[in-house]
mmCIF file of C-alpha atoms in Angstrom:
data_model
loop_
_atom_site.group_PDB
_atom_site.id
_atom_site.type_symbol
_atom_site.label_atom_id
_atom_site.label_comp_id
_atom_site.label_asym_id
_atom_site.label_seq_id
_atom_site.Cartn_x
_atom_site.Cartn_y
_atom_site.Cartn_z
ATOM 1 C CA MET A 1 -32.075 -23.502 -96.961
ATOM 2 C CA LYS A 2 -30.302 -24.405 -93.772
ATOM 3 C CA PRO A 3 -29.198 -21.425 -91.629
ATOM 4 C CA ILE A 4 -25.513 -20.767 -91.166
ATOM 5 C CA ILE A 5 -24.488 -21.357 -87.554
ATOM 6 C CA VAL A 6 -21.981 -18.911 -86.042
ATOM 7 C CA PHE A 7 -20.515 -19.630 -82.641
ATOM 8 C CA ASP A 8 -18.685 -17.606 -80.060
ATOM 9 C CA LEU A 9 -15.956 -19.795 -78.471
ATOM 10 C CA GLY A 10 -15.053 -18.696 -74.905
ATOM 11 C CA GLY A 11 -18.065 -19.225 -72.633
ATOM 12 C CA VAL A 12 -19.990 -21.158 -75.220
ATOM 13 C CA LEU A 13 -17.709 -24.016 -76.408
ATOM 14 C CA ILE A 14 -14.574 -23.425 -74.331
ATOM 15 C CA ASP A 15 -14.213 -22.817 -70.589
ATOM 16 C CA TRP A 16 -11.731 -19.924 -70.096
ATOM 17 C CA ASN A 17 -11.438 -18.547 -66.624
ATOM 18 C CA PRO A 18 -8.564 -16.511 -65.091
ATOM 19 C CA CYS A 19 -9.414 -17.914 -61.661
ATOM 20 C CA TYR A 20 -7.811 -21.160 -62.691
ATOM 21 C CA LEU A 21 -4.478 -19.348 -62.714
ATOM 22 C CA TYR A 22 -4.905 -16.686 -60.037
ATOM 23 C CA ARG A 23 -6.067 -19.051 -57.288
ATOM 24 C CA LYS A 24 -2.425 -20.080 -57.341
ATOM 25 C CA PHE A 25 -1.399 -16.451 -56.586
ATOM 26 C CA PHE A 26 -4.040 -15.430 -54.057
ATOM 27 C CA THR A 27 -4.989 -17.290 -50.906
ATOM 28 C CA ASP A 28 -7.850 -14.838 -50.240
ATOM 29 C CA GLU A 29 -10.776 -15.199 -52.743
ATOM 30 C CA THR A 30 -11.930 -11.550 -52.177
ATOM 31 C CA HIS A 31 -8.497 -10.197 -52.938
ATOM 32 C CA MET A 32 -8.282 -12.314 -56.104
ATOM 33 C CA GLU A 33 -11.720 -11.083 -57.261
ATOM 34 C CA PHE A 34 -10.606 -7.501 -56.695
ATOM 35 C CA PHE A 35 -7.476 -8.111 -58.753
ATOM 36 C CA LEU A 36 -9.500 -9.661 -61.617
ATOM 37 C CA ARG A 37 -12.096 -6.956 -61.550
ATOM 38 C CA GLU A 38 -9.965 -3.821 -61.016
ATOM 39 C CA VAL A 39 -6.467 -4.685 -62.218
ATOM 40 C CA VAL A 40 -6.552 -7.318 -65.048
ATOM 41 C CA SER A 41 -9.984 -6.124 -65.896
ATOM 42 C CA ASN A 42 -12.242 -7.134 -68.810
ATOM 43 C CA ARG A 43 -11.608 -3.767 -70.355
ATOM 44 C CA TRP A 44 -7.768 -4.364 -70.127
ATOM 45 C CA ASN A 45 -8.112 -7.831 -71.602
ATOM 46 C CA LEU A 46 -10.212 -6.431 -74.446
ATOM 47 C CA GLN A 47 -7.201 -4.385 -75.540
ATOM 48 C CA MET A 48 -5.308 -7.608 -76.288
ATOM 49 C CA ASP A 49 -8.409 -9.129 -77.910
ATOM 50 C CA SER A 50 -8.389 -6.037 -80.082
ATOM 51 C CA GLY A 51 -4.833 -6.509 -81.229
ATOM 52 C CA LYS A 52 -2.612 -4.822 -78.614
ATOM 53 C CA SER A 53 0.407 -7.016 -77.860
ATOM 54 C CA GLN A 54 0.556 -8.938 -74.563
ATOM 55 C CA GLU A 55 4.014 -7.577 -73.883
ATOM 56 C CA GLU A 56 3.008 -3.965 -74.230
ATOM 57 C CA SER A 57 -0.278 -4.512 -72.242
ATOM 58 C CA VAL A 58 1.527 -6.299 -69.416
ATOM 59 C CA GLU A 59 4.296 -3.730 -69.237
ATOM 60 C CA ASP A 60 1.925 -0.777 -69.142
ATOM 61 C CA LEU A 61 -0.195 -2.350 -66.416
ATOM 62 C CA SER A 62 2.815 -3.431 -64.409
ATOM 63 C CA ARG A 63 4.059 0.103 -64.351
ATOM 64 C CA ALA A 64 0.666 1.346 -63.194
ATOM 65 C CA CYS A 65 0.226 -1.377 -60.536
ATOM 66 C CA PRO A 66 3.808 -2.416 -59.465
ATOM 67 C CA GLN A 67 2.487 -4.169 -56.384
ATOM 68 C CA TYR A 68 0.913 -6.757 -58.646
ATOM 69 C CA ARG A 69 3.744 -7.034 -61.160
ATOM 70 C CA ASP A 70 4.382 -10.788 -60.822
ATOM 71 C CA ALA A 71 0.698 -11.627 -61.078
ATOM 72 C CA ILE A 72 0.299 -9.348 -64.107
ATOM 73 C CA ILE A 73 3.268 -10.875 -65.870
ATOM 74 C CA ALA A 74 1.726 -14.321 -65.349
ATOM 75 C CA TRP A 75 -1.171 -13.286 -67.589
ATOM 76 C CA MET A 76 1.440 -13.473 -70.417
ATOM 77 C CA THR A 77 3.783 -16.258 -69.254
ATOM 78 C CA ARG A 78 1.173 -18.615 -67.831
ATOM 79 C CA TRP A 79 -1.881 -17.769 -69.910
ATOM 80 C CA ASP A 80 -2.536 -21.416 -70.815
ATOM 81 C CA GLU A 81 -3.361 -22.142 -67.169
ATOM 82 C CA MET A 82 -6.515 -20.087 -67.561
ATOM 83 C CA LEU A 83 -7.760 -22.461 -70.218
ATOM 84 C CA GLY A 84 -10.189 -25.068 -68.993
ATOM 85 C CA ASP A 85 -11.992 -27.915 -70.837
ATOM 86 C CA SER A 86 -14.750 -27.780 -73.365
ATOM 87 C CA ILE A 87 -18.166 -26.775 -72.043
ATOM 88 C CA GLU A 88 -20.372 -29.731 -71.321
ATOM 89 C CA THR A 89 -22.252 -31.161 -74.295
ATOM 90 C CA MET A 90 -21.472 -28.247 -76.691
ATOM 91 C CA PRO A 91 -18.759 -30.000 -78.824
ATOM 92 C CA LYS A 92 -21.353 -32.769 -79.387
ATOM 93 C CA VAL A 93 -23.730 -30.124 -80.617
ATOM 94 C CA LEU A 94 -21.071 -28.897 -83.008
ATOM 95 C CA GLN A 95 -20.495 -32.402 -84.263
ATOM 96 C CA TYR A 96 -24.164 -32.878 -84.825
ATOM 97 C CA PHE A 97 -24.354 -29.777 -86.996
ATOM 98 C CA SER A 98 -21.233 -30.833 -88.890
ATOM 99 C CA ARG A 99 -22.741 -34.287 -89.610
ATOM 100 C CA ALA A 100 -25.973 -32.677 -90.658
ATOM 101 C CA ASN A 101 -24.097 -30.497 -93.159
ATOM 102 C CA TYR A 102 -24.749 -27.116 -91.546
ATOM 103 C CA GLU A 103 -22.188 -24.469 -92.482
ATOM 104 C CA LEU A 104 -20.255 -23.623 -89.348
ATOM 105 C CA HIS A 105 -18.280 -20.455 -88.479
ATOM 106 C CA ALA A 106 -16.983 -18.834 -85.320
ATOM 107 C CA ILE A 107 -16.351 -15.214 -84.253
ATOM 108 C CA THR A 108 -14.271 -14.930 -81.079
ATOM 109 C CA ASN A 109 -12.789 -12.267 -78.894
ATOM 110 C CA TRP A 110 -9.287 -13.738 -78.464
ATOM 111 C CA SER A 111 -5.740 -12.491 -78.496
ATOM 112 C CA ALA A 112 -3.882 -13.470 -81.692
ATOM 113 C CA GLU A 113 -0.917 -14.372 -79.481
ATOM 114 C CA THR A 114 -2.795 -16.990 -77.402
ATOM 115 C CA PHE A 115 -5.307 -18.514 -79.849
ATOM 116 C CA HIS A 116 -2.818 -21.284 -80.718
ATOM 117 C CA PHE A 117 -3.346 -22.739 -77.227
ATOM 118 C CA ALA A 118 -6.996 -23.352 -78.124
ATOM 119 C CA GLU A 119 -6.228 -24.693 -81.588
ATOM 120 C CA LYS A 120 -3.789 -27.200 -80.015
ATOM 121 C CA LYS A 121 -6.176 -28.355 -77.272
ATOM 122 C CA PHE A 122 -9.543 -28.509 -79.050
ATOM 123 C CA ASP A 123 -9.781 -30.675 -82.093
ATOM 124 C CA PHE A 124 -13.420 -29.671 -82.637
ATOM 125 C CA LEU A 125 -12.264 -26.262 -83.849
ATOM 126 C CA GLN A 126 -11.414 -27.946 -87.145
ATOM 127 C CA LEU A 127 -15.132 -28.333 -87.791
ATOM 128 C CA PHE A 128 -15.439 -24.624 -88.471
ATOM 129 C CA ARG A 129 -15.175 -23.405 -92.061
ATOM 130 C CA THR A 130 -13.721 -20.123 -90.722
ATOM 131 C CA ILE A 131 -12.804 -18.656 -87.371
ATOM 132 C CA THR A 132 -12.679 -14.863 -87.121
ATOM 133 C CA VAL A 133 -10.246 -14.042 -84.260
ATOM 134 C CA SER A 134 -10.537 -10.493 -82.986
ATOM 135 C CA GLY A 135 -6.858 -10.112 -82.197
ATOM 136 C CA ARG A 136 -5.978 -10.854 -85.795
ATOM 137 C CA GLU A 137 -8.588 -8.440 -87.125
ATOM 138 C CA LYS A 138 -7.678 -5.680 -84.583
ATOM 139 C CA VAL A 139 -11.328 -5.212 -83.587
ATOM 140 C CA ALA A 140 -13.432 -7.017 -81.081
ATOM 141 C CA LYS A 141 -17.079 -7.693 -80.342
ATOM 142 C CA PRO A 142 -19.402 -5.874 -79.737
ATOM 143 C CA ASN A 143 -17.982 -3.526 -82.343
ATOM 144 C CA PRO A 144 -20.122 -4.180 -85.449
ATOM 145 C CA VAL A 145 -17.006 -3.936 -87.659
ATOM 146 C CA ILE A 146 -15.985 -7.462 -86.718
ATOM 147 C CA PHE A 147 -19.363 -8.771 -87.906
ATOM 148 C CA GLU A 148 -18.988 -6.820 -91.093
ATOM 149 C CA ILE A 149 -15.505 -8.335 -91.687
ATOM 150 C CA PHE A 150 -17.020 -11.791 -91.181
ATOM 151 C CA LEU A 151 -19.870 -11.293 -93.559
ATOM 152 C CA GLU A 152 -17.889 -9.577 -96.298
ATOM 153 C CA ARG A 153 -15.038 -12.155 -96.187
ATOM 154 C CA ASN A 154 -17.448 -15.073 -96.417
ATOM 155 C CA ARG A 155 -19.969 -13.350 -98.801
ATOM 156 C CA LEU A 156 -22.807 -14.037 -96.404
ATOM 157 C CA LYS A 157 -25.972 -12.188 -95.385
ATOM 158 C CA ALA A 158 -26.617 -11.599 -91.662
ATOM 159 C CA SER A 159 -30.200 -12.714 -92.094
ATOM 160 C CA ASP A 160 -29.009 -16.138 -93.167
ATOM 161 C CA CYS A 161 -26.958 -16.628 -89.935
ATOM 162 C CA ILE A 162 -27.761 -17.645 -86.375
ATOM 163 C CA PHE A 163 -25.213 -16.216 -83.954
ATOM 164 C CA ILE A 164 -24.649 -17.774 -80.505
ATOM 165 C CA ASP A 165 -22.792 -15.871 -77.742
ATOM 166 C CA ASP A 166 -22.776 -15.750 -73.927
ATOM 167 C CA ALA A 167 -22.277 -11.978 -73.748
ATOM 168 C CA LEU A 168 -25.581 -9.995 -74.122
ATOM 169 C CA ARG A 169 -23.808 -6.934 -75.520
ATOM 170 C CA ASN A 170 -22.443 -9.098 -78.373
ATOM 171 C CA ILE A 171 -25.892 -10.580 -79.001
ATOM 172 C CA GLU A 172 -27.398 -7.106 -79.177
ATOM 173 C CA SER A 173 -24.755 -5.877 -81.619
ATOM 174 C CA ALA A 174 -25.239 -8.887 -83.886
ATOM 175 C CA HIS A 175 -29.004 -8.641 -83.717
ATOM 176 C CA SER A 176 -28.856 -4.941 -84.720
ATOM 177 C CA MET A 177 -27.000 -6.042 -87.844
ATOM 178 C CA GLY A 178 -29.693 -8.545 -88.867
ATOM 179 C CA PHE A 179 -28.390 -11.771 -87.355
ATOM 180 C CA GLU A 180 -30.786 -14.234 -85.770
ATOM 181 C CA THR A 181 -29.352 -14.653 -82.290
ATOM 182 C CA VAL A 182 -29.295 -17.117 -79.344
ATOM 183 C CA HIS A 183 -28.021 -15.877 -75.972
ATOM 184 C CA PHE A 184 -26.108 -18.745 -74.424
ATOM 185 C CA THR A 185 -26.732 -19.426 -70.728
ATOM 186 C CA TYR A 186 -26.861 -23.216 -70.345
ATOM 187 C CA PRO A 187 -26.174 -25.918 -72.997
ATOM 188 C CA SER A 188 -29.702 -27.333 -72.685
ATOM 189 C CA THR A 189 -31.556 -24.030 -73.049
ATOM 190 C CA CYS A 190 -29.287 -22.933 -75.899
ATOM 191 C CA ILE A 191 -29.910 -26.127 -77.849
ATOM 192 C CA ARG A 192 -33.611 -26.065 -77.257
ATOM 193 C CA GLU A 193 -33.802 -22.495 -78.573
ATOM 194 C CA LEU A 194 -31.665 -23.496 -81.547
ATOM 195 C CA ALA A 195 -33.940 -26.451 -82.264
ATOM 196 C CA GLU A 196 -37.012 -24.154 -82.170
ATOM 197 C CA LYS A 197 -35.424 -21.584 -84.539
ATOM 198 C CA ILE A 198 -34.178 -24.229 -86.960
ATOM 199 C CA GLY A 199 -37.000 -26.709 -86.776
ATOM 200 C CA ASP A 200 -34.569 -29.661 -86.980
ATOM 201 C CA GLN A 201 -36.148 -32.772 -85.608
ATOM 202 C CA GLY A 202 -32.764 -34.519 -85.441
ATOM 203 C CA LEU A 203 -31.586 -31.832 -83.083
ATOM 204 C CA LEU A 204 -34.682 -32.276 -80.950
ATOM 205 C CA GLN A 205 -33.916 -35.959 -80.617
ATOM 206 C CA PHE A 206 -30.303 -35.100 -79.770
ATOM 207 C CA ILE A 207 -31.569 -32.934 -76.896
ATOM 208 C CA GLU A 208 -33.531 -35.809 -75.486
ATOM 209 C CA GLU A 209 -30.679 -38.242 -75.698
ATOM 210 C CA GLU A 210 -27.664 -36.030 -74.740
ATOM 211 C CA VAL A 211 -28.652 -32.921 -72.842
ATOM 212 C CA SER A 212 -29.846 -32.813 -69.271
ATOM 213 C CA VAL A 213 -31.998 -29.939 -68.084
ATOM 214 C CA PRO A 214 -30.061 -27.793 -65.464
#
C-alpha cells in the first residue's frame, strides 16, 4: 500500500515572505526586521491563521502601535505582495506523486481571507485531494486538533501518512500523533528522505534527473 503524502504549503511548495512587501516600506533592513519580529510577529499572524479576521487583527495592532499604522494596514490591503513563486523543484515532485497515483493532501496554516491568492496563482494546488486550511478550521498547527480534523474528515490513519513541513514544531506535533514525518529544509534533501521512506525507484530516478544538491 502506498503511503498518503501530506504537504505543508508555505515554506515547502510556496515561497511566502513578508520581506517582499516591507522592503517597500523600510529603507533600513534592521528596522524592517524589528518590525517583522516585534510588531507583525509570527504570533500575531498565527491569530489570523487560526481564524481571527484580518480587519480585527490589523485594527487591534494599529491601536497598539500607531507609529506603524500604515505598514500594519498594508498587511491586509497588500497581502498578495508577500506571495512569491513556487519553491524550486517541489511542484515537479508533486506532479510526480500525482502521476504515480499517490493520494495527496495538504494541511496549511493560512488565513481563510487570503488563501484565494494562492489558489489563483498556483495551479498545482488542484493536484491535492483535500487542502485543510487553518483559517477555515479556526485552529492552526502545531495544535494537534487540526491533524485530528484532517484524519477524521478523510477517514485516514496517521500511521498511513507521511507529513512534510518546514516548521519543526509542526513536525513534532504530527509525529506525536503517529504520522511519519519529513522535516523540509532543502528540496533535494527532502526528496531523498522521502525516497528512502517510500522506497520508490521512480522517485530516486527523478532525483538524479531533476534535483541538484545544494
